[in-house]
Amino acid sequence: MDSETYIAKTSVLTPHKISLLVLLSIYFETAIEDELLETLLFFLIEKISNEHRFPEPTLREFCDEIHRKTCPLPKVCTEIQRECKSSLEQALLTHLASMESPHDLIELVKDSKKLTNEENDPPLGKYSILGIFVRRCYIESEKLMFDDISRLYNAFVKYKTDKIVMFSKKGKENMDFYYKSGEFSSILSEVSHRYHMCKQDLIAKCDAESFSHYIITQLRKYGGILPPELESKLRVIHKRMPEISTIYYIDYVNCMQSGEYEGALTNFYKYSNFCPEDVENRNWYQYVLLNLVVLHAKFGHKEQALLAIREAIEMARENNDQECLRFALSWLYRLKSNEPTTTKRVDATDQQMLDSLISKAKQSNFIYLQSLGELGNSQRQIQQGASPTDVFESLLRSSILNMNCPFKTMRFQGQLLNASVWQIYGNVALSALYSSEVIGHSDTSPEDLVTAYCQMADLHVSYGNYEQALKLLEESKEKFLGIRRAALQWVVCLEKVLYQRDERASIEALEVQLRGSCQDDEVLHDDFNYNRALYLARIDRPDEAMNLLYELIQKSSRLGSQNQMLVANYYLKLAEIRIDTEDPTSALPYVLSALCISERFHHQSCYFMAKIRLAQILLHFNLAARAKIMIENIMPVILAEHTLRMQSVGHFIYAQCLLGCITLDVKAQREQSIPWNDVLIPLRRAQTGIIMFLLGIRKFDYVYNSLFFSLI
């Protein structure tokens, strides 16, 4: 090929070719005279056809040549300055400085390709020197892989930086072009020197990867959301080096914590696509499926999670990956255990699956899976109403395994389950002890931490320590900012405290926010509706409160044996509403239902409160002696292990029972069997507890005074 028709055709796209394409775009986009067009055209043809092209000129050398070619022509320089509002050199630098990402490079090449593709009279002929050059650049850009595009952009940044910084120092008084030099230098000047990012114009890929891994470590350790400074620095790194897959993982974690499903799914797919070195590595793919299961499960998409877990199990079996298979089975059990269980056959199948998981984990010595299986076994035993001995044996085995388990999350989940179990069985002190263990540890995840804080706040409320509960919630609120699920759980707990304190203005403000936020989370939505039912009952709207409780009972009943303890609480609350509306006869079926369910599932708190309410109903039927015996049988346990509220209500109902016995003696005209002083003792104890508990002082004072005057 002759030198006149030689086309510069290096095998790859280079920063110098990018500069030539920029000059081409300036040439076609600027309305100038024919003389100027001819000068620029010859300059471009000369540079494109130059066979002495190696090494390619730097940007500074290229700009010097532009300056030499254009300055001898005063008319040319004047025209370019008038049209571009700067010299050709400055116009080139301005355009280069505006290209801030690999995407901008590719868009420039695509826009240049359009110059040869227009249907009617294209500006460039396909077989002209300029047309061939543009089409070669387009083909070279299409052949670039993802990593090649990143390397091209890094070379392009290095190519343009020195010249742009030099021009930026001249100031705006000499030219219209201005570029912020700090954008390319000291990008991560505030990051630790350990990553060698201080006072550097360019960031080494290994340093950027170390920085992103460090952020992931901090996210796993402390949770929360990234500060704006770190977020902006990550965005700069992502623009410069989009092949670093850990940045997608950081975005995935942020979206998971903030509750953005689409963002989490998108970044998860990007991270999964860039991680494996071997695209055909099917072992990697099955672990991707496991993580996809976790994502779907976190957002409540059980059907998608089950599809992914079944595919992961099939692949693990094909590849004989026992570890992956154990994890897949454990997640399958988790998902299946949350489904409605209406038949004994399904229950038996799930129990078989759980036993198989535990036995295979023991054979393979997977401590994590053994502990997970024991925790699942404990939860299932609680749901099925197993004896407390069996439940605690399983919890003890899990605790022993967690001592040697490298995953601290399992240890914290075991402690939280212990706290819940002891609260169910009525030992408040041990429940508080386990919750405090989780709160006091520095490595607790935000999800476990908010559960522990809410458990502690509930315990404070049960003893009437509202100030302590609110103080605890106030101290902890900053730890859950940006983490949607944890923040919602925290707000629901705060709402419960405000409901019981009857702070109506604050409750109404919270309800507006929570009503929409809890729609996607069934557990939090049920908690919200239960709190609202309590509030409606407090403000004398019993019909609305009962309708909400009926809906919750129907929903929980569809889940089989899983939520029966909640159902017992709902029945008990219905009974209390009926008693408050002076209809104890209608309350009797609800009390008996709560009593049977709580006894079946060893829910002591609900069981003893149902006993107290049953004694209160017996008083209505003039069975004071029987009610008195019932209260006397349970009061020692209540005084030793249960909450201040239950103790106060028990003392109050016991005083009513004693007063009922005296009334029956008076009506029967027989000798009074109970001294008046014996009635005043439990009554005063009840008054002290209820005043501390803030259960409506005015209402209690009215009841107390009426009883006191009836004694006189």
mmCIF file of C-alpha atoms in Angstrom, residues 270-457:
data_model
loop_
_atom_site.group_PDB
_atom_site.id
_atom_site.type_symbol
_atom_site.label_atom_id
_atom_site.label_comp_id
_atom_site.label_asym_id
_atom_site.label_seq_id
_atom_site.Cartn_x
_atom_site.Cartn_y
_atom_site.Cartn_z
ATOM 1 C CA LYS A 270 -22.822 -8.071 38.451
ATOM 2 C CA TYR A 271 -20.662 -9.274 41.321
ATOM 3 C CA SER A 272 -21.378 -12.916 40.494
ATOM 4 C CA ASN A 273 -20.523 -12.405 36.815
ATOM 5 C CA PHE A 274 -17.108 -10.864 37.456
ATOM 6 C CA CYS A 275 -15.911 -13.052 40.333
ATOM 7 C CA PRO A 276 -15.113 -16.453 38.820
ATOM 8 C CA GLU A 277 -11.812 -16.693 36.955
ATOM 9 C CA ASP A 278 -13.177 -19.611 34.965
ATOM 10 C CA VAL A 279 -16.534 -18.871 33.376
ATOM 11 C CA GLU A 280 -17.221 -22.588 33.051
ATOM 12 C CA ASN A 281 -16.686 -23.177 36.768
ATOM 13 C CA ARG A 282 -19.948 -24.806 37.796
ATOM 14 C CA ASN A 283 -18.800 -25.152 41.410
ATOM 15 C CA TRP A 284 -18.806 -21.379 41.666
ATOM 16 C CA TYR A 285 -22.293 -21.222 40.177
ATOM 17 C CA GLN A 286 -23.866 -23.392 42.890
ATOM 18 C CA TYR A 287 -22.553 -21.035 45.598
ATOM 19 C CA VAL A 288 -23.935 -18.111 43.623
ATOM 20 C CA LEU A 289 -27.305 -19.844 43.824
ATOM 21 C CA LEU A 290 -26.945 -20.207 47.601
ATOM 22 C CA ASN A 291 -26.324 -16.482 47.971
ATOM 23 C CA LEU A 292 -29.279 -15.803 45.711
ATOM 24 C CA VAL A 293 -31.403 -17.860 48.107
ATOM 25 C CA VAL A 294 -30.292 -15.653 50.992
ATOM 26 C CA LEU A 295 -31.204 -12.528 49.024
ATOM 27 C CA HIS A 296 -34.698 -13.758 48.118
ATOM 28 C CA ALA A 297 -35.324 -15.032 51.646
ATOM 29 C CA LYS A 298 -34.333 -11.693 53.177
ATOM 30 C CA PHE A 299 -36.912 -9.888 51.043
ATOM 31 C CA GLY A 300 -39.610 -12.515 51.656
ATOM 32 C CA HIS A 301 -39.655 -14.008 48.134
ATOM 33 C CA LYS A 302 -40.027 -17.623 49.221
ATOM 34 C CA GLU A 303 -41.010 -19.087 45.849
ATOM 35 C CA GLN A 304 -37.946 -17.676 44.077
ATOM 36 C CA ALA A 305 -35.769 -18.785 46.992
ATOM 37 C CA LEU A 306 -37.118 -22.347 46.797
ATOM 38 C CA LEU A 307 -36.463 -22.490 43.040
ATOM 39 C CA ALA A 308 -32.873 -21.357 43.546
ATOM 40 C CA ILE A 309 -32.237 -23.727 46.458
ATOM 41 C CA ARG A 310 -33.515 -26.736 44.523
ATOM 42 C CA GLU A 311 -31.215 -25.917 41.623
ATOM 43 C CA ALA A 312 -28.295 -25.483 44.039
ATOM 44 C CA ILE A 313 -29.028 -28.894 45.593
ATOM 45 C CA GLU A 314 -29.080 -30.557 42.162
ATOM 46 C CA MET A 315 -25.759 -28.991 41.177
ATOM 47 C CA ALA A 316 -24.170 -29.860 44.529
ATOM 48 C CA ARG A 317 -25.191 -33.488 44.029
ATOM 49 C CA GLU A 318 -23.831 -33.531 40.475
ATOM 50 C CA ASN A 319 -20.485 -32.112 41.638
ATOM 51 C CA ASN A 320 -20.456 -34.210 44.843
ATOM 52 C CA ASP A 321 -19.965 -31.049 46.907
ATOM 53 C CA GLN A 322 -21.032 -32.190 50.352
ATOM 54 C CA GLU A 323 -20.422 -28.840 52.056
ATOM 55 C CA CYS A 324 -22.585 -26.941 49.592
ATOM 56 C CA LEU A 325 -25.235 -29.630 49.898
ATOM 57 C CA ARG A 326 -25.353 -29.237 53.698
ATOM 58 C CA PHE A 327 -25.784 -25.483 53.444
ATOM 59 C CA ALA A 328 -28.464 -25.923 50.797
ATOM 60 C CA LEU A 329 -30.368 -28.408 52.950
ATOM 61 C CA SER A 330 -30.174 -26.096 55.957
ATOM 62 C CA TRP A 331 -31.672 -23.246 53.942
ATOM 63 C CA LEU A 332 -34.301 -25.564 52.502
ATOM 64 C CA TYR A 333 -35.308 -26.462 56.049
ATOM 65 C CA ARG A 334 -35.465 -22.786 57.020
ATOM 66 C CA LEU A 335 -37.719 -21.987 54.099
ATOM 67 C CA LYS A 336 -39.938 -25.033 54.557
ATOM 68 C CA SER A 337 -40.261 -24.485 58.301
ATOM 69 C CA ASN A 338 -41.844 -21.083 57.651
ATOM 70 C CA GLU A 339 -44.532 -22.542 55.399
ATOM 71 C CA PRO A 340 -48.011 -23.466 56.697
ATOM 72 C CA THR A 341 -47.985 -26.911 58.302
ATOM 73 C CA THR A 342 -51.502 -28.261 58.410
ATOM 74 C CA THR A 343 -50.846 -32.000 58.395
ATOM 75 C CA LYS A 344 -48.780 -34.328 60.523
ATOM 76 C CA ARG A 345 -47.274 -35.755 57.357
ATOM 77 C CA VAL A 346 -45.663 -32.449 56.446
ATOM 78 C CA ASP A 347 -44.434 -32.025 60.025
ATOM 79 C CA ALA A 348 -42.899 -35.489 59.927
ATOM 80 C CA THR A 349 -41.187 -34.749 56.596
ATOM 81 C CA ASP A 350 -39.656 -31.557 57.957
ATOM 82 C CA GLN A 351 -38.487 -33.356 61.082
ATOM 83 C CA GLN A 352 -36.886 -36.052 58.937
ATOM 84 C CA MET A 353 -35.116 -33.381 56.910
ATOM 85 C CA LEU A 354 -33.847 -31.706 60.069
ATOM 86 C CA ASP A 355 -32.618 -34.988 61.579
ATOM 87 C CA SER A 356 -30.877 -35.832 58.313
ATOM 88 C CA LEU A 357 -29.190 -32.429 58.241
ATOM 89 C CA ILE A 358 -27.882 -32.798 61.797
ATOM 90 C CA SER A 359 -26.624 -36.355 61.279
ATOM 91 C CA LYS A 360 -24.825 -35.535 58.010
ATOM 92 C CA ALA A 361 -23.299 -32.417 59.551
ATOM 93 C CA LYS A 362 -21.960 -34.570 62.401
ATOM 94 C CA GLN A 363 -20.475 -37.054 59.953
ATOM 95 C CA SER A 364 -18.718 -34.284 58.036
ATOM 96 C CA ASN A 365 -17.809 -32.366 61.233
ATOM 97 C CA PHE A 366 -19.458 -29.134 60.028
ATOM 98 C CA ILE A 367 -19.845 -27.322 63.339
ATOM 99 C CA TYR A 368 -21.762 -24.432 61.808
ATOM 100 C CA LEU A 369 -24.370 -26.711 60.279
ATOM 101 C CA GLN A 370 -24.655 -28.799 63.436
ATOM 102 C CA SER A 371 -25.313 -25.666 65.473
ATOM 103 C CA LEU A 372 -27.774 -24.395 62.899
ATOM 104 C CA GLY A 373 -29.600 -27.699 62.972
ATOM 105 C CA GLU A 374 -29.809 -27.711 66.769
ATOM 106 C CA LEU A 375 -31.167 -24.150 66.795
ATOM 107 C CA GLY A 376 -33.749 -25.137 64.207
ATOM 108 C CA ASN A 377 -34.620 -28.173 66.289
ATOM 109 C CA SER A 378 -35.150 -25.969 69.364
ATOM 110 C CA GLN A 379 -37.410 -23.613 67.442
ATOM 111 C CA ARG A 380 -39.430 -26.493 66.106
ATOM 112 C CA GLN A 381 -39.809 -28.041 69.558
ATOM 113 C CA ILE A 382 -41.090 -24.725 70.916
ATOM 114 C CA GLN A 383 -43.568 -24.457 68.050
ATOM 115 C CA GLN A 384 -44.782 -28.010 68.580
ATOM 116 C CA GLY A 385 -45.136 -27.616 72.344
ATOM 117 C CA ALA A 386 -42.354 -29.979 73.360
ATOM 118 C CA SER A 387 -41.352 -30.143 76.993
ATOM 119 C CA PRO A 388 -38.973 -27.419 78.245
ATOM 120 C CA THR A 389 -36.427 -30.141 79.071
ATOM 121 C CA ASP A 390 -36.144 -31.177 75.408
ATOM 122 C CA VAL A 391 -35.936 -27.557 74.277
ATOM 123 C CA PHE A 392 -33.126 -26.698 76.665
ATOM 124 C CA GLU A 393 -31.210 -29.875 75.851
ATOM 125 C CA SER A 394 -31.152 -28.836 72.204
ATOM 126 C CA LEU A 395 -30.187 -25.259 73.127
ATOM 127 C CA LEU A 396 -27.385 -26.573 75.331
ATOM 128 C CA ARG A 397 -26.003 -28.709 72.505
ATOM 129 C CA SER A 398 -26.100 -25.695 70.205
ATOM 130 C CA SER A 399 -24.333 -23.510 72.785
ATOM 131 C CA ILE A 400 -21.541 -26.073 73.181
ATOM 132 C CA LEU A 401 -21.083 -26.212 69.413
ATOM 133 C CA ASN A 402 -21.088 -22.414 69.137
ATOM 134 C CA MET A 403 -18.126 -22.191 71.494
ATOM 135 C CA ASN A 404 -15.979 -23.769 68.758
ATOM 136 C CA CYS A 405 -17.860 -22.284 65.820
ATOM 137 C CA PRO A 406 -15.882 -19.687 63.802
ATOM 138 C CA PHE A 407 -19.096 -17.855 62.910
ATOM 139 C CA LYS A 408 -19.980 -15.501 65.762
ATOM 140 C CA THR A 409 -23.395 -14.901 64.218
ATOM 141 C CA MET A 410 -24.469 -18.390 65.278
ATOM 142 C CA ARG A 411 -23.427 -17.669 68.855
ATOM 143 C CA PHE A 412 -25.469 -14.476 68.956
ATOM 144 C CA GLN A 413 -28.510 -16.138 67.409
ATOM 145 C CA GLY A 414 -28.282 -18.881 69.999
ATOM 146 C CA GLN A 415 -28.179 -16.325 72.810
ATOM 147 C CA LEU A 416 -31.169 -14.463 71.365
ATOM 148 C CA LEU A 417 -33.120 -17.704 71.123
ATOM 149 C CA ASN A 418 -32.227 -18.472 74.746
ATOM 150 C CA ALA A 419 -33.480 -15.019 75.750
ATOM 151 C CA SER A 420 -36.777 -15.583 73.924
ATOM 152 C CA VAL A 421 -37.241 -19.041 75.415
ATOM 153 C CA TRP A 422 -36.636 -17.859 78.973
ATOM 154 C CA GLN A 423 -39.054 -14.989 78.404
ATOM 155 C CA ILE A 424 -41.678 -17.469 77.208
ATOM 156 C CA TYR A 425 -41.098 -19.688 80.230
ATOM 157 C CA GLY A 426 -41.292 -16.719 82.573
ATOM 158 C CA ASN A 427 -37.720 -16.211 83.797
ATOM 159 C CA VAL A 428 -37.161 -12.524 83.118
ATOM 160 C CA ALA A 429 -33.728 -12.346 84.764
ATOM 161 C CA LEU A 430 -32.162 -15.017 82.548
ATOM 162 C CA SER A 431 -33.816 -13.522 79.474
ATOM 163 C CA ALA A 432 -32.257 -10.136 80.273
ATOM 164 C CA LEU A 433 -28.882 -11.794 80.864
ATOM 165 C CA TYR A 434 -28.764 -13.371 77.390
ATOM 166 C CA SER A 435 -29.922 -10.155 75.694
ATOM 167 C CA SER A 436 -27.241 -8.182 77.544
ATOM 168 C CA GLU A 437 -24.590 -10.617 76.315
ATOM 169 C CA VAL A 438 -25.521 -9.832 72.711
ATOM 170 C CA ILE A 439 -25.639 -6.064 73.296
ATOM 171 C CA GLY A 440 -22.301 -6.018 75.081
ATOM 172 C CA HIS A 441 -20.390 -7.707 72.258
ATOM 173 C CA SER A 442 -18.623 -5.498 69.709
ATOM 174 C CA ASP A 443 -19.025 -7.870 66.730
ATOM 175 C CA THR A 444 -22.803 -8.206 66.851
ATOM 176 C CA SER A 445 -24.570 -7.676 63.529
ATOM 177 C CA PRO A 446 -27.180 -4.880 63.312
ATOM 178 C CA GLU A 447 -30.007 -7.407 62.878
ATOM 179 C CA ASP A 448 -29.068 -9.331 66.031
ATOM 180 C CA LEU A 449 -28.343 -6.118 67.920
ATOM 181 C CA VAL A 450 -31.751 -4.559 67.268
ATOM 182 C CA THR A 451 -33.464 -7.782 68.381
ATOM 183 C CA ALA A 452 -31.521 -7.723 71.655
ATOM 184 C CA TYR A 453 -32.313 -4.047 72.259
ATOM 185 C CA CYS A 454 -36.018 -4.634 71.616
ATOM 186 C CA GLN A 455 -36.045 -7.601 74.007
ATOM 187 C CA MET A 456 -34.435 -5.487 76.728
ATOM 188 C CA ALA A 457 -36.873 -2.628 76.115
#
